[in-house]
Short mmCIF file of N, CA and C in Angstrom, two decimals:
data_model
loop_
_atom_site.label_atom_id
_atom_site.label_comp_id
_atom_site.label_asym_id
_atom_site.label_seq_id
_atom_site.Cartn_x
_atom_site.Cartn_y
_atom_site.Cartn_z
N UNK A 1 -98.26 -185.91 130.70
CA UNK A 1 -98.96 -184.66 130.45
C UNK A 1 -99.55 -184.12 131.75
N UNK A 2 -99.39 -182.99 132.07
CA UNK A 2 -99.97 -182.40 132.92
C UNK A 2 -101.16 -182.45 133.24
N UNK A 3 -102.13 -181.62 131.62
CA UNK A 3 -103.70 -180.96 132.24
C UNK A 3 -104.57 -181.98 132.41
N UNK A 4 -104.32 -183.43 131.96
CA UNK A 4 -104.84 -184.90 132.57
C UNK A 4 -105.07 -184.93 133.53
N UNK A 5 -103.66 -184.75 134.49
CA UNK A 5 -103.43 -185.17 135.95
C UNK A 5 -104.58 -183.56 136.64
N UNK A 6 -104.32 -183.11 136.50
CA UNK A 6 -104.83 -181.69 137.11
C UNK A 6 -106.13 -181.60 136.76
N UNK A 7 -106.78 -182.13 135.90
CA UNK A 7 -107.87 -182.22 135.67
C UNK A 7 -108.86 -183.40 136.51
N UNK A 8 -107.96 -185.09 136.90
CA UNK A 8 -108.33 -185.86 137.75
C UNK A 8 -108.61 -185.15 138.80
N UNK A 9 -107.06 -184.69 139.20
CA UNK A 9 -106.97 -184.40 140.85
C UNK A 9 -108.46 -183.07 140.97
N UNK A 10 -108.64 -182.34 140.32
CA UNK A 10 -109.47 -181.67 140.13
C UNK A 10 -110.94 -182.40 140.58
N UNK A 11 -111.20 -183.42 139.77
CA UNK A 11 -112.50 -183.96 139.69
C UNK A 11 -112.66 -184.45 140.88
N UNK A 12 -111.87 -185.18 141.62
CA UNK A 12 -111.93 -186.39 142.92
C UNK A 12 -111.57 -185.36 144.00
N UNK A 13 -111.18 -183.85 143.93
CA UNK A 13 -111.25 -183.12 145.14
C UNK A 13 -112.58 -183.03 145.84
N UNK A 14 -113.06 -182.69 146.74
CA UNK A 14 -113.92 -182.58 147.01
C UNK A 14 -115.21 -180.96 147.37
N UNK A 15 -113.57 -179.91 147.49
CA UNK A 15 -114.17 -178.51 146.52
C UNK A 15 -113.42 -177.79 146.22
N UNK A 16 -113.26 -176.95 145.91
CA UNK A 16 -112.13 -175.60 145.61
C UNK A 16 -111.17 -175.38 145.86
N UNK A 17 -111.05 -175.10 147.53
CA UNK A 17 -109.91 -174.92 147.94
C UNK A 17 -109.48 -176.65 148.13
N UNK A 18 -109.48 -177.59 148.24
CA UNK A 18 -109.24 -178.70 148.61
C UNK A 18 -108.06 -178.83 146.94
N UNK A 19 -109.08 -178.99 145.98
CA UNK A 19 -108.38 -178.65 145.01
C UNK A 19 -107.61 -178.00 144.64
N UNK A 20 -107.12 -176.95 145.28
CA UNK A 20 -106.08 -175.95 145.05
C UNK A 20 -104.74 -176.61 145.59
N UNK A 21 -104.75 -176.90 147.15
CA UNK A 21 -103.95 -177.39 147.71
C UNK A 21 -103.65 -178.75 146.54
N UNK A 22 -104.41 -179.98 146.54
CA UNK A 22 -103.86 -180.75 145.36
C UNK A 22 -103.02 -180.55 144.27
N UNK A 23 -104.05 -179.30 143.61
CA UNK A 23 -102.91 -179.41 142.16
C UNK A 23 -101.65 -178.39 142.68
N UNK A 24 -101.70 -177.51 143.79
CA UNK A 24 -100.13 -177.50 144.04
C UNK A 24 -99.25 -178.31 144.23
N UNK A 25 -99.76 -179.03 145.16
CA UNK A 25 -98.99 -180.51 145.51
C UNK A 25 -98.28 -180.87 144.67
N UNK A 26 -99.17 -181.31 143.75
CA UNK A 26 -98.56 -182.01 142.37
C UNK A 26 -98.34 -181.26 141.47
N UNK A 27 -97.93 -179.60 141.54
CA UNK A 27 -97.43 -179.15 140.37
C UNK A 27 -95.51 -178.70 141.34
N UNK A 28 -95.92 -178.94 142.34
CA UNK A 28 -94.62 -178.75 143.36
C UNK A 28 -93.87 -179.91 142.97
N UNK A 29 -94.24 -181.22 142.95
CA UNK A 29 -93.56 -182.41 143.10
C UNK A 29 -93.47 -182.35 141.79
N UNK A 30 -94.12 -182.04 140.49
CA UNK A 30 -93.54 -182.17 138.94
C UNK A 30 -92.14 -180.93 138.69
N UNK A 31 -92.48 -179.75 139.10
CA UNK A 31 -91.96 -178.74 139.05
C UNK A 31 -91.01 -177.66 139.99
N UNK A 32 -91.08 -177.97 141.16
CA UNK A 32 -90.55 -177.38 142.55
C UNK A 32 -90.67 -175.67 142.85
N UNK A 33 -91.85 -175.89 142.91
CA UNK A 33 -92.14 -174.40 142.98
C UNK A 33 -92.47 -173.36 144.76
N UNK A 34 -91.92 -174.27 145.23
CA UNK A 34 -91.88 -174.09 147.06
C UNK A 34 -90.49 -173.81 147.13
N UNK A 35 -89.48 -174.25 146.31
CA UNK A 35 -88.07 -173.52 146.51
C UNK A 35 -87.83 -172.00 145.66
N UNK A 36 -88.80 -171.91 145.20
CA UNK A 36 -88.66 -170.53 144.31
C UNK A 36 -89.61 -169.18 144.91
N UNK A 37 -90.13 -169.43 145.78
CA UNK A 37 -90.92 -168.31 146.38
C UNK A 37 -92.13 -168.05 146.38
N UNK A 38 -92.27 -169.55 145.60
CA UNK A 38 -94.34 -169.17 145.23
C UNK A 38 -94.93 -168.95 146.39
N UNK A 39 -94.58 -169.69 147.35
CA UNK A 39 -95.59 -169.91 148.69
C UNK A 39 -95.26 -169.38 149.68
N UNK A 40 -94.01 -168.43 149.55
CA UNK A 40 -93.65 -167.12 150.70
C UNK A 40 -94.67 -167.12 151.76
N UNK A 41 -95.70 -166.62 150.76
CA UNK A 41 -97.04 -165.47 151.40
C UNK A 41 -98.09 -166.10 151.28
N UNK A 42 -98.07 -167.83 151.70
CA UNK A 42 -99.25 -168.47 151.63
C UNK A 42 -98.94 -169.78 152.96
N UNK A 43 -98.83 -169.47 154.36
CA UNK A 43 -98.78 -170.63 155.43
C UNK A 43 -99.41 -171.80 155.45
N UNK A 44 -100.43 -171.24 155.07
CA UNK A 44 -101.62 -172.43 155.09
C UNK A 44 -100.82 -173.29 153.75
N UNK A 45 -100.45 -173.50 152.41
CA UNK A 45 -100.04 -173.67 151.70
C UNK A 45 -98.52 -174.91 152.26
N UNK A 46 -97.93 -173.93 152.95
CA UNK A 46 -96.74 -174.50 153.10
C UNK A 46 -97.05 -175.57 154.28
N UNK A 47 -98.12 -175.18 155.26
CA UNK A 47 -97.98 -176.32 155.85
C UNK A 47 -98.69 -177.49 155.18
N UNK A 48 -99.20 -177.55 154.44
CA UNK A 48 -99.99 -178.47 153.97
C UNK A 48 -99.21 -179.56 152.96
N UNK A 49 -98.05 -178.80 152.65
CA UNK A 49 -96.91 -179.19 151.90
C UNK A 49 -95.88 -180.30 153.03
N UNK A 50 -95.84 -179.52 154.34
CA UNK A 50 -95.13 -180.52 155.24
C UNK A 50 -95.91 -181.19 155.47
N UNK A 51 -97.16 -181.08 155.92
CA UNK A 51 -97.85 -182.63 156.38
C UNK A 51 -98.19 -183.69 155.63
N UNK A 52 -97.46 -183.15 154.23
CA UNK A 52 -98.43 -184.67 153.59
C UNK A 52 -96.84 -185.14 152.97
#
């Protein structure tokens, strides 16, 4: 189930945006949403995707 996981990663972020980057992470790696164009228009996003 998803809103489990997203709801952890949520809790143990440490604020907002930290959390954002997370549950993309892990809605990228459940779903692949970096090959479809979500993150065009978001750098900060994509690199955060290569470094980890």
């Amino acid at each position: 189930m998803l809103r489990p996981k997203i709801q952890e990663i949520i809790a143990q972020s440490e604020d907002p945006e930290q959390a954002a980057f997370r549950v993309l992470k892990f809605m990228e790696e459940k779903i692949g949403l970096w090959g479809n164009g979500w993150f065009d228009d978001d750098p900060a996003m994509e690199r955060f995707l290569e470094e980890s």
